[in-house]
XYZ file of C-alpha atoms in Angstrom:
629
model
C -44.261 -13.594 30.961
C -46.824 -15.617 29.023
C -44.402 -17.787 27.043
C -41.156 -18.170 28.987
C -38.196 -19.569 27.069
C -34.435 -19.868 27.380
C -33.865 -17.430 24.496
C -36.160 -14.840 26.037
C -34.439 -15.273 29.404
C -31.019 -14.457 27.959
C -32.404 -11.576 25.892
C -33.694 -9.983 29.082
C -30.310 -10.474 30.734
C -28.499 -8.923 27.755
C -30.841 -5.952 27.857
C -29.963 -5.357 31.502
C -26.222 -5.633 30.815
C -26.151 -3.243 27.878
C -25.756 0.431 28.561
C -28.866 2.399 27.663
C -28.399 4.622 24.641
C -30.185 7.930 25.037
C -30.513 11.041 22.950
C -28.442 12.917 25.529
C -25.212 11.318 24.240
C -23.172 14.100 22.721
C -20.914 13.561 19.715
C -17.858 15.738 19.220
C -18.200 17.450 15.834
C -15.461 19.947 14.971
C -14.623 20.497 18.627
C -18.176 20.977 19.909
C -20.597 18.473 21.427
C -23.639 17.971 19.231
C -26.805 16.410 20.676
C -29.053 16.562 17.619
C -29.481 12.966 16.316
C -29.851 14.144 12.716
C -26.555 16.032 12.788
C -24.894 13.122 14.600
C -26.137 10.740 11.922
C -24.700 12.938 9.168
C -21.369 13.092 11.021
C -21.211 9.301 11.216
C -22.112 8.986 7.535
C -19.392 11.473 6.598
C -16.822 9.618 8.727
C -17.572 6.175 7.276
C -17.797 7.528 3.737
C -14.373 9.128 4.122
C -13.032 5.881 5.595
C -14.231 3.993 2.517
C -12.383 6.280 0.077
C -8.892 5.000 -0.856
C -6.010 7.315 0.119
C -3.635 6.297 -2.652
C -1.302 9.280 -2.313
C -0.153 8.129 1.139
C 1.130 4.726 0.041
C 3.373 2.894 -2.395
C 1.262 2.476 -5.554
C 3.642 0.249 -7.524
C 1.697 -2.939 -6.759
C -1.707 -1.269 -7.056
C -0.939 0.057 -10.550
C -0.204 -3.451 -11.825
C -3.416 -4.979 -10.456
C -5.936 -3.508 -12.960
C -3.684 -4.419 -15.907
C -3.582 -8.065 -14.922
C -7.265 -8.205 -14.030
C -8.331 -6.576 -17.289
C -6.462 -9.213 -19.287
C -7.975 -12.016 -17.218
C -11.479 -10.607 -17.611
C -11.118 -10.380 -21.396
C -10.300 -14.069 -21.523
C -12.964 -15.181 -19.046
C -15.851 -13.209 -20.531
C -15.205 -14.867 -23.892
C -15.628 -18.288 -22.303
C -18.831 -20.078 -21.435
C -19.738 -20.605 -17.803
C -18.663 -24.086 -16.757
C -19.290 -23.986 -13.027
C -21.717 -26.488 -11.537
C -25.074 -24.761 -10.942
C -26.701 -24.532 -7.546
C -29.205 -27.167 -6.548
C -32.167 -26.737 -4.262
C -30.365 -28.811 -1.637
C -27.527 -26.255 -1.660
C -29.992 -23.445 -1.009
C -31.706 -25.457 1.719
C -28.381 -26.135 3.438
C -27.445 -22.450 3.276
C -30.804 -21.420 4.759
C -30.262 -23.844 7.641
C -26.857 -22.249 8.296
C -28.242 -18.722 8.603
C -28.006 -17.323 12.123
C -31.292 -16.422 13.742
C -32.088 -13.658 16.185
C -30.369 -11.008 14.062
C -31.618 -7.563 13.091
C -33.862 -7.373 10.009
C -32.379 -5.883 6.857
C -33.528 -2.708 5.136
C -36.349 -4.650 3.482
C -37.624 -5.909 6.839
C -36.504 -9.481 6.176
C -34.527 -11.715 8.516
C -33.320 -15.308 8.560
C -36.497 -16.544 10.234
C -38.555 -15.574 7.171
C -36.456 -17.826 4.949
C -36.350 -20.679 7.444
C -40.122 -20.823 7.872
C -40.754 -20.418 4.134
C -37.867 -22.595 2.998
C -39.851 -25.007 0.861
C -41.653 -22.149 -0.849
C -38.661 -19.938 -1.648
C -36.111 -22.638 -2.548
C -36.991 -22.906 -6.263
C -37.045 -19.140 -6.779
C -33.780 -18.541 -4.935
C -32.110 -21.376 -6.846
C -33.041 -19.744 -10.147
C -31.854 -16.307 -8.983
C -28.470 -17.576 -7.779
C -27.924 -19.642 -10.926
C -28.677 -16.593 -13.074
C -26.001 -14.738 -11.099
C -23.515 -17.481 -11.998
C -24.515 -17.443 -15.661
C -24.404 -13.659 -16.028
C -21.513 -13.234 -13.548
C -23.297 -10.200 -12.160
C -24.859 -9.546 -8.747
C -28.118 -7.561 -8.393
C -27.764 -4.033 -7.039
C -30.142 -4.885 -4.189
C -27.541 -7.337 -2.842
C -24.922 -4.596 -2.539
C -26.608 -2.272 -0.060
C -26.371 -2.377 3.712
C -27.320 -0.682 6.962
C -24.273 0.349 8.990
C -24.714 0.655 12.751
C -21.983 2.386 14.798
C -21.045 0.232 17.814
C -18.877 1.716 20.550
C -15.504 0.016 20.870
C -14.356 -1.266 24.233
C -13.083 1.425 26.609
C -13.354 4.177 23.997
C -14.597 7.761 24.256
C -18.272 7.662 23.275
C -18.166 11.286 22.123
C -15.839 10.569 19.174
C -17.127 9.126 15.902
C -13.806 7.305 15.472
C -14.549 5.333 18.657
C -17.343 3.446 16.914
C -16.941 0.300 14.837
C -19.265 0.093 11.854
C -21.219 -3.181 11.785
C -23.162 -3.661 8.559
C -26.438 -5.544 8.209
C -26.652 -6.726 4.605
C -29.845 -8.023 2.950
C -30.622 -11.521 4.172
C -30.849 -12.766 0.564
C -27.342 -11.407 -0.004
C -26.103 -13.259 3.093
C -27.663 -16.432 1.769
C -25.949 -15.879 -1.568
C -22.572 -15.413 0.149
C -23.100 -18.647 2.085
C -23.705 -20.453 -1.194
C -20.532 -18.930 -2.667
C -18.555 -19.912 0.427
C -19.711 -23.501 0.061
C -18.284 -23.589 -3.479
C -14.972 -21.937 -2.587
C -12.116 -24.348 -2.026
C -9.511 -22.135 -0.400
C -6.582 -23.968 1.142
C -4.536 -21.758 3.488
C -0.869 -21.332 2.623
C 0.121 -20.917 6.257
C -0.789 -22.751 9.449
C -0.164 -19.710 11.649
C -3.486 -17.982 10.881
C -5.943 -19.044 13.592
C -8.715 -16.498 13.101
C -12.147 -17.419 11.745
C -10.986 -20.905 10.801
C -13.168 -23.927 11.394
C -11.784 -26.241 14.050
C -9.249 -23.711 15.334
C -9.459 -21.623 18.482
C -7.891 -18.124 18.485
C -6.253 -18.968 21.813
C -3.943 -21.355 19.947
C -2.025 -18.254 18.840
C -1.652 -17.297 22.508
C -0.579 -20.844 23.346
C 2.258 -20.616 20.820
C 3.453 -17.387 22.443
C 3.407 -19.027 25.875
C 5.305 -22.071 24.611
C 7.943 -19.861 22.994
C 8.236 -17.940 26.245
C 8.821 -21.048 28.359
C 11.370 -22.259 25.790
C 13.609 -19.209 26.102
C 15.110 -20.339 29.443
C 17.720 -17.670 30.334
C 17.707 -15.951 26.941
C 15.747 -12.884 25.905
C 12.615 -13.172 23.799
C 10.970 -10.246 22.025
C 7.243 -10.071 21.390
C 5.737 -7.380 19.152
C 1.984 -6.942 18.798
C 1.019 -5.089 15.623
C -2.281 -3.220 15.419
C -3.760 -2.379 12.007
C -5.907 0.744 11.883
C -9.476 -0.022 10.743
C -8.224 -3.272 9.231
C -11.437 -4.496 7.598
C -12.512 -1.033 6.440
C -9.431 -0.210 4.347
C -8.984 -3.356 2.249
C -8.195 -2.212 -1.300
C -10.629 -3.985 -3.630
C -8.226 -4.076 -6.588
C -5.499 -5.664 -4.479
C -7.961 -8.109 -2.922
C -9.160 -9.226 -6.357
C -5.557 -9.699 -7.438
C -4.861 -11.874 -4.388
C -7.917 -13.968 -5.208
C -6.553 -14.701 -8.686
C -3.620 -16.532 -7.103
C -5.876 -18.845 -5.124
C -7.481 -22.093 -6.181
C -10.769 -20.383 -6.999
C -13.128 -21.029 -9.896
C -12.927 -18.187 -12.408
C -16.704 -17.676 -12.441
C -16.744 -17.259 -8.667
C -13.896 -14.762 -8.980
C -15.966 -12.698 -11.416
C -19.049 -12.905 -9.180
C -17.144 -11.796 -6.062
C -15.460 -9.017 -8.035
C -18.851 -7.748 -9.170
C -20.241 -8.104 -5.637
C -17.640 -5.609 -4.401
C -18.296 -3.041 -7.122
C -21.026 -0.507 -6.482
C -21.410 -1.168 -2.748
C -23.514 1.316 -0.781
C -24.370 1.835 2.880
C -26.659 3.880 5.094
C -25.913 4.750 8.707
C -28.560 3.841 11.256
C -28.416 6.044 14.340
C -31.130 6.709 16.911
C -33.590 4.655 14.872
C -33.260 6.662 11.653
C -31.251 6.159 8.452
C -28.830 8.544 6.774
C -28.519 9.132 3.056
C -26.832 6.395 1.057
C -23.099 6.660 0.293
C -20.676 4.585 -1.781
C -18.210 2.068 -0.336
C -15.047 2.119 -2.443
C -12.822 -0.019 -0.219
C -13.065 -2.424 2.699
C -14.826 -5.680 3.484
C -17.962 -5.300 5.545
C -17.814 -6.288 9.196
C -20.803 -8.585 9.447
C -20.529 -10.030 5.937
C -20.299 -13.787 5.434
C -17.305 -13.653 3.077
C -15.544 -10.730 4.774
C -13.336 -12.665 7.190
C -12.306 -15.200 4.554
C -11.414 -12.475 2.068
C -9.450 -10.538 4.675
C -7.360 -13.608 5.483
C -6.508 -13.896 1.785
C -5.560 -10.211 1.808
C -2.953 -10.553 4.610
C -1.790 -14.132 4.109
C 1.158 -13.346 1.824
C 2.787 -11.390 4.650
C 2.781 -14.436 6.932
C 3.973 -16.678 4.102
C 6.894 -14.365 3.288
C 8.141 -14.271 6.877
C 7.763 -18.027 7.296
C 9.466 -18.951 4.015
C 12.447 -16.796 4.924
C 12.450 -18.166 8.498
C 12.475 -14.657 9.960
C 11.387 -15.042 13.552
C 11.467 -17.496 16.427
C 11.409 -21.261 15.971
C 10.683 -24.040 18.436
C 13.459 -26.366 17.380
C 12.954 -26.494 13.622
C 9.269 -25.481 13.801
C 8.700 -21.879 12.727
C 6.478 -20.014 15.212
C 7.392 -16.393 14.524
C 3.985 -15.001 13.468
C 1.000 -16.471 15.374
C -1.957 -14.510 14.003
C -5.692 -14.230 14.529
C -7.260 -12.320 11.602
C -5.727 -8.827 11.894
C -4.072 -9.398 15.297
C -0.473 -10.183 14.375
C 2.175 -11.133 16.918
C 5.867 -11.206 16.030
C 8.245 -13.359 18.077
C 12.019 -13.203 17.879
C 14.997 -13.868 20.116
C 17.037 -11.145 18.421
C 16.293 -7.414 18.372
C 17.867 -6.954 14.927
C 15.781 -9.791 13.505
C 12.680 -8.212 15.025
C 13.510 -5.005 13.151
C 13.637 -6.994 9.897
C 10.181 -8.400 10.674
C 8.843 -4.910 11.386
C 10.403 -3.617 8.158
C 8.663 -6.395 6.238
C 5.317 -5.521 7.794
C 5.843 -1.815 7.114
C 6.633 -2.472 3.446
C 3.679 -4.836 3.067
C 1.340 -2.300 4.706
C 2.494 0.462 2.361
C 2.103 -1.714 -0.732
C -1.341 -2.890 0.382
C -2.547 0.554 1.465
C -3.225 0.236 5.172
C -1.775 1.919 8.257
C -0.117 0.442 11.324
C -1.257 2.126 14.529
C 1.829 3.912 15.926
C 0.844 3.825 19.610
C -1.099 0.560 19.885
C 1.702 -1.495 18.327
C 4.085 -2.431 21.136
C 7.209 -4.474 21.837
C 8.009 -6.234 25.104
C 10.999 -8.334 26.115
C 10.911 -11.462 28.246
C 14.185 -11.535 30.134
C 16.847 -8.852 30.283
C 17.266 -6.517 27.305
C 20.125 -4.516 28.823
C 22.847 -6.251 26.852
C 21.253 -5.655 23.464
C 22.248 -2.871 21.122
C 18.847 -1.193 20.917
C 15.565 -0.895 22.760
C 13.824 1.049 19.994
C 12.547 -0.062 16.603
C 11.204 1.618 13.469
C 7.741 0.658 12.281
C 6.256 2.482 9.285
C 8.441 5.540 9.943
C 7.426 5.639 13.615
C 9.651 4.912 16.602
C 8.466 2.025 18.781
C 10.074 1.815 22.198
C 10.320 -1.161 24.498
C 7.210 -1.452 26.688
C 6.494 -3.339 29.876
C 3.103 -4.622 28.809
C 0.955 -5.249 25.741
C -2.317 -7.006 24.954
C -2.847 -9.797 22.450
C -6.189 -11.556 21.952
C -7.483 -10.278 25.277
C -4.520 -11.561 27.302
C -2.020 -9.245 28.931
C 1.564 -9.933 27.938
C 4.013 -8.510 30.426
C 7.760 -8.674 30.836
C 7.277 -9.124 34.590
C 4.631 -10.920 36.659
C 2.513 -11.801 33.636
C 0.240 -14.175 35.542
C -0.475 -11.649 38.293
C -1.280 -8.955 35.724
C -3.734 -11.241 33.936
C -5.417 -12.401 37.133
C -5.914 -8.826 38.279
C -7.378 -7.938 34.888
C -9.662 -11.001 34.878
C -11.003 -10.255 38.360
C -11.672 -6.624 37.428
C -13.511 -7.671 34.283
C -15.567 -10.279 36.149
C -16.411 -7.808 38.908
C -17.626 -5.195 36.417
C -19.780 -7.801 34.709
C -21.189 -8.965 38.027
C -22.141 -5.442 39.041
C -23.796 -4.890 35.655
C -25.921 -7.983 36.294
C -27.245 -6.850 39.671
C -30.460 -5.615 38.041
C -30.977 -9.097 36.642
C -31.032 -10.592 40.114
C -27.443 -11.704 40.571
C -27.603 -11.461 44.353
C -29.229 -13.463 47.098
C -31.650 -10.979 48.627
C -34.451 -10.692 46.067
C -36.029 -14.124 46.276
C -34.552 -15.343 42.989
C -33.581 -18.999 43.056
C -29.844 -19.481 43.737
C -29.765 -21.978 40.866
C -30.987 -19.316 38.437
C -28.582 -16.765 39.889
C -25.739 -19.226 39.433
C -26.839 -19.874 35.838
C -26.516 -16.147 35.160
C -23.131 -16.090 36.907
C -21.863 -19.162 35.039
C -23.013 -17.812 31.674
C -21.775 -14.238 31.887
C -19.295 -13.778 34.743
C -17.321 -17.013 34.968
C -16.126 -16.900 31.318
C -14.810 -13.374 31.958
C -13.064 -14.526 35.116
C -11.315 -17.498 33.525
C -10.776 -16.382 29.925
C -7.364 -17.440 28.630
C -6.120 -18.758 31.967
C -6.025 -22.335 30.679
C -2.836 -21.597 28.748
C -1.054 -19.934 31.677
C 0.907 -21.765 34.350
C -0.817 -20.615 37.534
C 0.442 -21.234 41.046
C -1.725 -22.190 44.010
C -1.480 -18.650 45.368
C -2.670 -17.173 42.076
C -5.589 -19.595 41.889
C -6.571 -18.624 45.435
C -7.049 -15.011 44.286
C -9.576 -16.213 41.727
C -11.083 -18.534 44.308
C -11.783 -15.657 46.698
C -13.843 -13.851 44.077
C -15.599 -17.082 43.097
C -16.493 -18.176 46.624
C -17.550 -14.645 47.564
C -20.002 -14.522 44.677
C -21.387 -17.971 45.469
C -21.951 -16.955 49.089
C -23.715 -13.784 47.968
C -26.142 -15.441 45.562
C -27.041 -17.985 48.264
C -27.290 -15.292 50.976
C -24.833 -17.227 53.136
C -22.738 -15.770 55.908
C -19.096 -14.929 55.250
C -17.967 -17.570 57.723
C -19.847 -20.353 55.921
C -17.512 -23.261 55.232
C -16.286 -23.427 51.636
C -17.324 -27.058 51.066
C -20.877 -26.212 52.096
C -20.968 -23.218 49.733
C -20.017 -25.447 46.819
C -22.161 -28.410 47.781
C -25.385 -26.505 48.320
C -25.259 -25.389 44.679
C -23.404 -28.418 43.363
C -20.733 -26.397 41.550
C -17.030 -26.726 40.873
C -14.124 -24.856 42.374
C -12.107 -22.429 40.264
C -9.252 -24.915 40.068
C -11.604 -27.592 38.748
C -13.074 -25.136 36.234
C -9.572 -24.337 34.980
C -8.823 -28.055 34.741
C -11.957 -28.493 32.642
C -10.856 -25.692 30.357
C -7.353 -27.113 30.037
C -8.701 -30.522 29.079
C -11.227 -28.995 26.683
C -8.505 -26.922 25.052
C -6.248 -29.975 24.835
C -9.057 -31.880 23.138
C -9.502 -28.975 20.715
C -5.870 -28.811 19.616
C -5.309 -32.571 19.455
C -8.324 -33.024 17.175
C -7.565 -30.051 14.908
C -6.257 -30.554 11.386
C -3.639 -27.804 11.709
C -0.221 -29.282 10.928
C 1.680 -26.576 12.794
C 0.013 -27.252 16.121
C 0.453 -31.003 15.635
C 4.188 -30.512 15.126
C 4.360 -28.329 18.232
C 2.508 -30.928 20.314
C 4.873 -33.709 19.250
C 7.941 -31.579 19.775
C 6.981 -30.134 23.165
C 6.008 -33.481 24.643
C 9.262 -35.016 23.438
C 11.584 -32.143 24.384
C 9.805 -30.041 27.012
C 8.350 -32.838 29.119
C 10.182 -31.542 32.214
C 9.360 -27.832 31.777
C 6.924 -26.850 34.519
C 5.734 -23.794 32.584
C 4.770 -25.694 29.445
C 1.068 -26.230 28.802
C 1.782 -29.783 27.709
C 3.649 -30.605 30.919
C 0.683 -29.340 32.941
C -1.881 -31.246 30.887
C 0.212 -34.402 31.142
C -0.074 -34.076 34.922
C -3.832 -33.592 34.619
C -4.201 -36.663 32.425
C -2.334 -38.666 35.022
C -4.259 -37.066 37.875
C -7.642 -38.020 36.449
C -6.528 -41.431 35.166
C -6.977 -40.441 31.525
C -5.041 -42.054 28.654
C -1.758 -40.696 27.381
C -2.002 -37.802 24.927
C -0.830 -40.037 22.066
C -3.359 -42.751 22.886
C -5.970 -43.144 20.144
C -8.666 -43.266 22.810
C -7.398 -40.017 24.318
C -9.733 -37.484 22.705
C -12.838 -39.599 23.215
C -11.935 -40.172 26.868
C -11.561 -36.463 27.556
C -14.792 -35.720 25.731
C -16.645 -38.369 27.745
C -15.323 -37.054 31.058
C -16.201 -33.451 30.215
C -19.705 -34.429 29.135
C -20.143 -36.389 32.360
C -19.028 -33.415 34.434
C -21.372 -31.076 32.557
C -24.363 -33.378 33.006
C -23.643 -33.984 36.683
C -22.692 -30.564 37.961
C -23.062 -31.678 41.580
C -19.944 -33.811 41.261
C -16.732 -32.128 42.341
C -13.326 -32.774 40.793
C -10.709 -33.519 43.405
C -7.362 -35.199 43.657
C -7.876 -38.988 43.467
C -5.219 -39.420 46.121
C -7.112 -37.192 48.554
C -9.692 -39.114 50.521
C -10.493 -36.212 52.856
C -11.124 -32.541 52.147
C -9.684 -29.550 53.920
C -12.633 -29.522 56.302
C -12.923 -32.488 58.683
C -16.695 -32.315 58.279
C -16.603 -33.306 54.618
C -15.574 -36.809 53.620
C -14.853 -37.478 49.940
C -15.331 -40.937 48.539
C -14.274 -42.154 45.089
C -17.247 -43.370 43.068
C -15.630 -43.308 39.585
C -12.089 -42.764 38.267
C -12.732 -39.069 37.678
C -15.831 -38.192 39.709
C -16.500 -38.131 43.421
C -19.514 -37.594 45.620
C -19.490 -36.589 49.233
C -21.408 -36.926 52.462
C -22.056 -33.942 54.680
C -21.915 -34.685 58.393
C -24.707 -33.386 60.573
C -22.334 -30.978 62.319
C -21.630 -29.063 59.100
C -23.636 -25.807 59.137
C -26.273 -27.501 61.254
C -27.608 -29.417 58.249
C -29.257 -32.751 58.745
C -27.360 -35.792 57.523
C -27.691 -35.932 53.746
C -25.872 -37.394 50.811
C -25.035 -36.455 47.267
C -26.227 -39.214 45.037
C -25.412 -39.688 41.368
C -29.053 -40.199 40.410
C -30.490 -37.656 42.807
C -31.911 -34.425 41.403
C -31.854 -32.651 44.749
C -28.892 -30.548 45.837
C -28.849 -31.489 49.516
């Protein structure tokens, strides 16, 4: 490796993780496996072309039929007016170029973000003129409307079925830049605070936190949770309905006309096995991979959340409505009453029919926390399909179960982490190939540990449950250091200078707390204030647990103005000094008599290893030392 770099290092790791795609992969076409890449490519193109054609006969067209009438009247008025939007400046183009993501696939013209970044000063004037002409003429060039669609296999799906592949579109890099410039001019204020997907400053796990807080609030009562899955959500957005929704938003009329034109005449080509299919038209859907796509989709579904919230249909924490925590197209419905849940499902079914999309009949599930025996029904109707009560469902990657939810999630996390670890064996994630343990741990920390601990910061875990995670963690650390199984746990951690699983979870809890306390979302602020005031003695509440952590690490109260900065400082200190280990301030001695812990700061401790521990010579962890032992 002539020019080693961090980016190249991770690219090599990713290449080892990914499953090799070979020409021997058969695709089921009309009941027979086809191995010819050309025929496979045509099958994919046919599937995605059919997906992009509206199926109006299957839905309620009453709303759709009104949309073109309204839009035609608006267009007649707007096209007779002069453009009055502020033109783009070169600084706007420069800012958009800086915001382009690098390391992405080149577009069909062979261009990528790096070309624009390195030639920014040269191309700025030309791009400014092009984008301003688009605003003046309210028309987007045809070259901006094409794209290369790559089928990507969905998680745990049958690779032989074309429907198991999600279409990710690479649009021209100039078109992406144009969308970034449009996005900068859009001033869209959300009408609901329960949409947590693709929103700056908000973490999708906040939706899961709300579910957990509602669950711990139920006490001895039943609580119903329904997870609703939309089939091919982004691919079936009706353009006419989307444009109508945009009219109701605080959006400049010229931008509305530009976006409307951008979504007329879209085309795509399927890229499979290195070759492209023939071009086909896209008549509906927002492209997965487009800059504006997620923002437009949120506009498309927002009225559903607003309707349920305005009518207070669903569960409330006190007087705070929490019935529909949502992340993009992942909608969760919470209710303490089975009949009310049916009303919520009826509302979603009607909205789906009017907006021309399908609810998946088998992936949408309902579970009940607590006993449901005394209720009148354990079945519900959703879009003319019967949904029965289930024991388990999945929302935002977390398992939601009516019984032993924590155990189910821990088992799932360990399985996921183990699969990832095995996939990384070729990259050197073991201690017998001469690779530095520090590098092996870097790979483990980057790829495996996030899988092991994902979402666990919002769950109330017991010591026994944490020990299950700890066994996997300590076993991996022993393996990458080639240590014997009987090696003392403190030595395993100290030789690498890493944290225990419990400390890692504490870090994540504090980081998540910092995230929600500094967010501008009014709903989560109301929940924080309410839960701390009312649920301060509920052991299962996230806010009760974090209050204990704040006290444990001598951090300010959650309402203290210095609170967020204190947490941020502590987390930065821990990250910079990974050889420090978080422990209970009241504990002066570890579980092993050979390791003595001494407080050096309010939150951070160093330790001294006695000479009898593993036969190591007397050594000391020092704050300023770069050595590990």
